[in-house]
Coordinates of C-alpha atoms and ligand atoms in Angstrom, one line a residue:
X1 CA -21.1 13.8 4.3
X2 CA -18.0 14.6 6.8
X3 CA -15.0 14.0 4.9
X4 CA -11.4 14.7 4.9
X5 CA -9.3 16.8 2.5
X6 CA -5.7 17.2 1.6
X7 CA -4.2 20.8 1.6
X8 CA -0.8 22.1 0.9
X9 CA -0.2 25.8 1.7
X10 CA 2.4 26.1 -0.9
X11 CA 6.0 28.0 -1.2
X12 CA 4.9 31.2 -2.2
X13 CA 2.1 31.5 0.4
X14 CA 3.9 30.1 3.1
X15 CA 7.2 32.9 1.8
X16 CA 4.0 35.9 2.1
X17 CA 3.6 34.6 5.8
X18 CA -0.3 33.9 5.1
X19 CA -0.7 30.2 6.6
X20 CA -2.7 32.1 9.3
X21 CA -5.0 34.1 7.1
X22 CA -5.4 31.2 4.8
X23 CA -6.1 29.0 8.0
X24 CA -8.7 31.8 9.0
X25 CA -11.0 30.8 5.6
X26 CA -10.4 27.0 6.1
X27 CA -11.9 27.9 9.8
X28 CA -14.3 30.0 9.1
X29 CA -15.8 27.5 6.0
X30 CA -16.6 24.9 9.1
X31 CA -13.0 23.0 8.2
X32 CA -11.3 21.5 11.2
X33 CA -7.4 21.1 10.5
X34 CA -6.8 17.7 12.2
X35 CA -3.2 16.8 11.2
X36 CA -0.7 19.5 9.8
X37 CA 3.2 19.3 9.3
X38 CA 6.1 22.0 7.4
X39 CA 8.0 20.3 5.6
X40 CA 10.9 21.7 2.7
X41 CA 10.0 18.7 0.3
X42 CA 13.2 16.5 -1.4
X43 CA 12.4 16.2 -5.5
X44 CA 11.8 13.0 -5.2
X45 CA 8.6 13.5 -2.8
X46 CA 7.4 16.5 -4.5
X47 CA 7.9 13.8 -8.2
X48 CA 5.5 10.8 -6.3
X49 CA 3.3 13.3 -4.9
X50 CA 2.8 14.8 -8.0
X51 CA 3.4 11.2 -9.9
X52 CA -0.2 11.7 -12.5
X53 CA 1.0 14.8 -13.8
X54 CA 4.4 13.3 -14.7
X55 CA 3.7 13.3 -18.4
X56 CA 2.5 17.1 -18.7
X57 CA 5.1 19.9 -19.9
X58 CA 4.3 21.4 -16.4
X59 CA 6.0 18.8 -14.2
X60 CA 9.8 19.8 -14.4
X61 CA 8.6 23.6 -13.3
X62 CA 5.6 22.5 -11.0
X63 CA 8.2 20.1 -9.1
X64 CA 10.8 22.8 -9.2
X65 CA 8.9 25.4 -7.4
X66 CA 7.0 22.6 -5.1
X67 CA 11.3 22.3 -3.9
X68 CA 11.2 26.0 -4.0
X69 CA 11.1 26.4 -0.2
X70 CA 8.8 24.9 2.3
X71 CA 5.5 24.5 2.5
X72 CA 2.7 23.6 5.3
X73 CA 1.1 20.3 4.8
X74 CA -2.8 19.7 6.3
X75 CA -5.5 17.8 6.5
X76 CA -9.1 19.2 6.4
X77 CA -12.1 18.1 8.2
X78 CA -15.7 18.7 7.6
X79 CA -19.0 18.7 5.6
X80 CA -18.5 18.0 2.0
X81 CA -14.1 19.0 2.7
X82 CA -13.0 18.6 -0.8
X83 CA -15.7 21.0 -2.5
X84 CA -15.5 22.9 0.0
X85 CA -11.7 23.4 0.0
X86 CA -11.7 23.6 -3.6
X87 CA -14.3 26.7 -3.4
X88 CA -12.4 28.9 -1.0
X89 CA -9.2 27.7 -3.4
X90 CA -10.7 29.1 -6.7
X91 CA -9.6 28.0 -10.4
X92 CA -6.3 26.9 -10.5
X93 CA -5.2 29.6 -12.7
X94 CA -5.6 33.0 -10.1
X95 CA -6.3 35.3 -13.7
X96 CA -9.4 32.7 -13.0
X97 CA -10.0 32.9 -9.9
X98 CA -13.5 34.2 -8.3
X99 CA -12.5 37.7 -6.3
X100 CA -12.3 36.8 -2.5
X101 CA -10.7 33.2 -3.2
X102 CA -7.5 32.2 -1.7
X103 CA -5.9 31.9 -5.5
X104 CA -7.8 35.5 -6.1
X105 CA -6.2 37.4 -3.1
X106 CA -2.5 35.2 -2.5
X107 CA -1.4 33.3 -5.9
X108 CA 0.7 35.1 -8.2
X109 CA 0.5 32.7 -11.5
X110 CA -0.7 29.0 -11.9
X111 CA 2.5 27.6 -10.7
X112 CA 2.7 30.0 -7.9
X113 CA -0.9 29.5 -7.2
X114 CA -0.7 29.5 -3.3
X115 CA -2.4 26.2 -2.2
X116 CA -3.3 22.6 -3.3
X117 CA -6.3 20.7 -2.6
X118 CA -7.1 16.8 -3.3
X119 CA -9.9 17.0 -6.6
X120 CA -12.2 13.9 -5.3
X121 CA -12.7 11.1 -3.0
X122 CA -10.0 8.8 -4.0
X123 CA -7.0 11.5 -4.4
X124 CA -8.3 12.7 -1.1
X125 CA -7.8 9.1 0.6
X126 CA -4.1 8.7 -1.2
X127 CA -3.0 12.2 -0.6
X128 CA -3.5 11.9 2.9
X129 CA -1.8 8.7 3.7
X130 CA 1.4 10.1 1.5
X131 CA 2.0 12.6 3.7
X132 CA 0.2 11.2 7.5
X133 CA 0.6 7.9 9.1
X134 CA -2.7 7.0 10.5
X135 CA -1.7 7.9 14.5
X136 CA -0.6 11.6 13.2
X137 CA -4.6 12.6 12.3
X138 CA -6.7 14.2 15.5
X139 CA -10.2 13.9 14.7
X140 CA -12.4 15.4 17.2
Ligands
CMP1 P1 -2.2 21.8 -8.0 O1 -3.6 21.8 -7.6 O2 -1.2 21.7 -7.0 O3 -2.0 20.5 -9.0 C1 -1.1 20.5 -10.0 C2 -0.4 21.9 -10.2 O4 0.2 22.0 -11.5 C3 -1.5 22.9 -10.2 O5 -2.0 23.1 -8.9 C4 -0.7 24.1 -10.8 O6 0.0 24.8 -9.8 C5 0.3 23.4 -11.7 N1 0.1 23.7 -13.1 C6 0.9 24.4 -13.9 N2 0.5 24.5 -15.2 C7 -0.7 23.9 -15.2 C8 -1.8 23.6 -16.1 N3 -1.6 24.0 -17.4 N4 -2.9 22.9 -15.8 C9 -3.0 22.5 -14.5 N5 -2.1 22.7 -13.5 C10 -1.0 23.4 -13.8

């Protein structure tokens, strides 16, 4: 099915000036961006963003490096969006990562781990409408 993904190039990609390579593998996988914004998130954002993970020992240094600097905000486009983002990601750890994923060749540690991607359906759906009003998406 076409669907639509959430993907956040995060601070220590964006610092490497890669949005343009990482763009390249979104392209090249058949994903159309159709909605992007930078933005340096506030704590607060980055907290309600990040709002299901409050409870883990990570949150305090996975919100403090999300405030790091900025980061580029999009939304994917395409056949089967979330998987497919979530393969050309790689595990969320990047000592995990297959070779030639974006976590593999940019991300640095699993907080520093170079982009975000929605995990399913429903996180998809409210991870989009956090960060884009309706009448800020350009499909086709
Ligand atoms: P992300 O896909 O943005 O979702 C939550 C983030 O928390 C994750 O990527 C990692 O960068 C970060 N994180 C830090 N430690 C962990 C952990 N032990 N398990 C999962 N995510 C972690």
């Amino acid at each position: 099915a076409i669907e639509r993904t959430l993907s956040i190039i995060k601070p220590d990609a964006v610092a490497k000036n890669v949005i343009g390579q990482i763009y390249a593998r979104f392209e090249a996988a058949g994903l159309k961006v159709i909605a992007a914004r930078m933005a340096h998130l506030s704590r607060a954002e980055a907290e309600a963003f990040y709002a299901v993970h409050k409870a883990r020992p990570f949150f305090k240094d996975l919100v403090d490096f999300m405030i790091s600097g900025p980061v580029m905000i999009q939304v994917l486009e395409g056949k089967n969006a979330i998987l497919k983002n979530r393969d050309l990601m790689g595990a969320t750890d990047p000592k995990k990562a297959d070779a030639g994923t974006i976590r593999a060749d940019f991300a640095d540690s699993i907080d520093a781990n170079a982009v975000h991607g929605s995990d399913a359906a429903e996180t998809a759906k409210e991870e989009i409408s956090f960060f884009f009003a309706g009448m800020n998406v350009y499909s086709r």
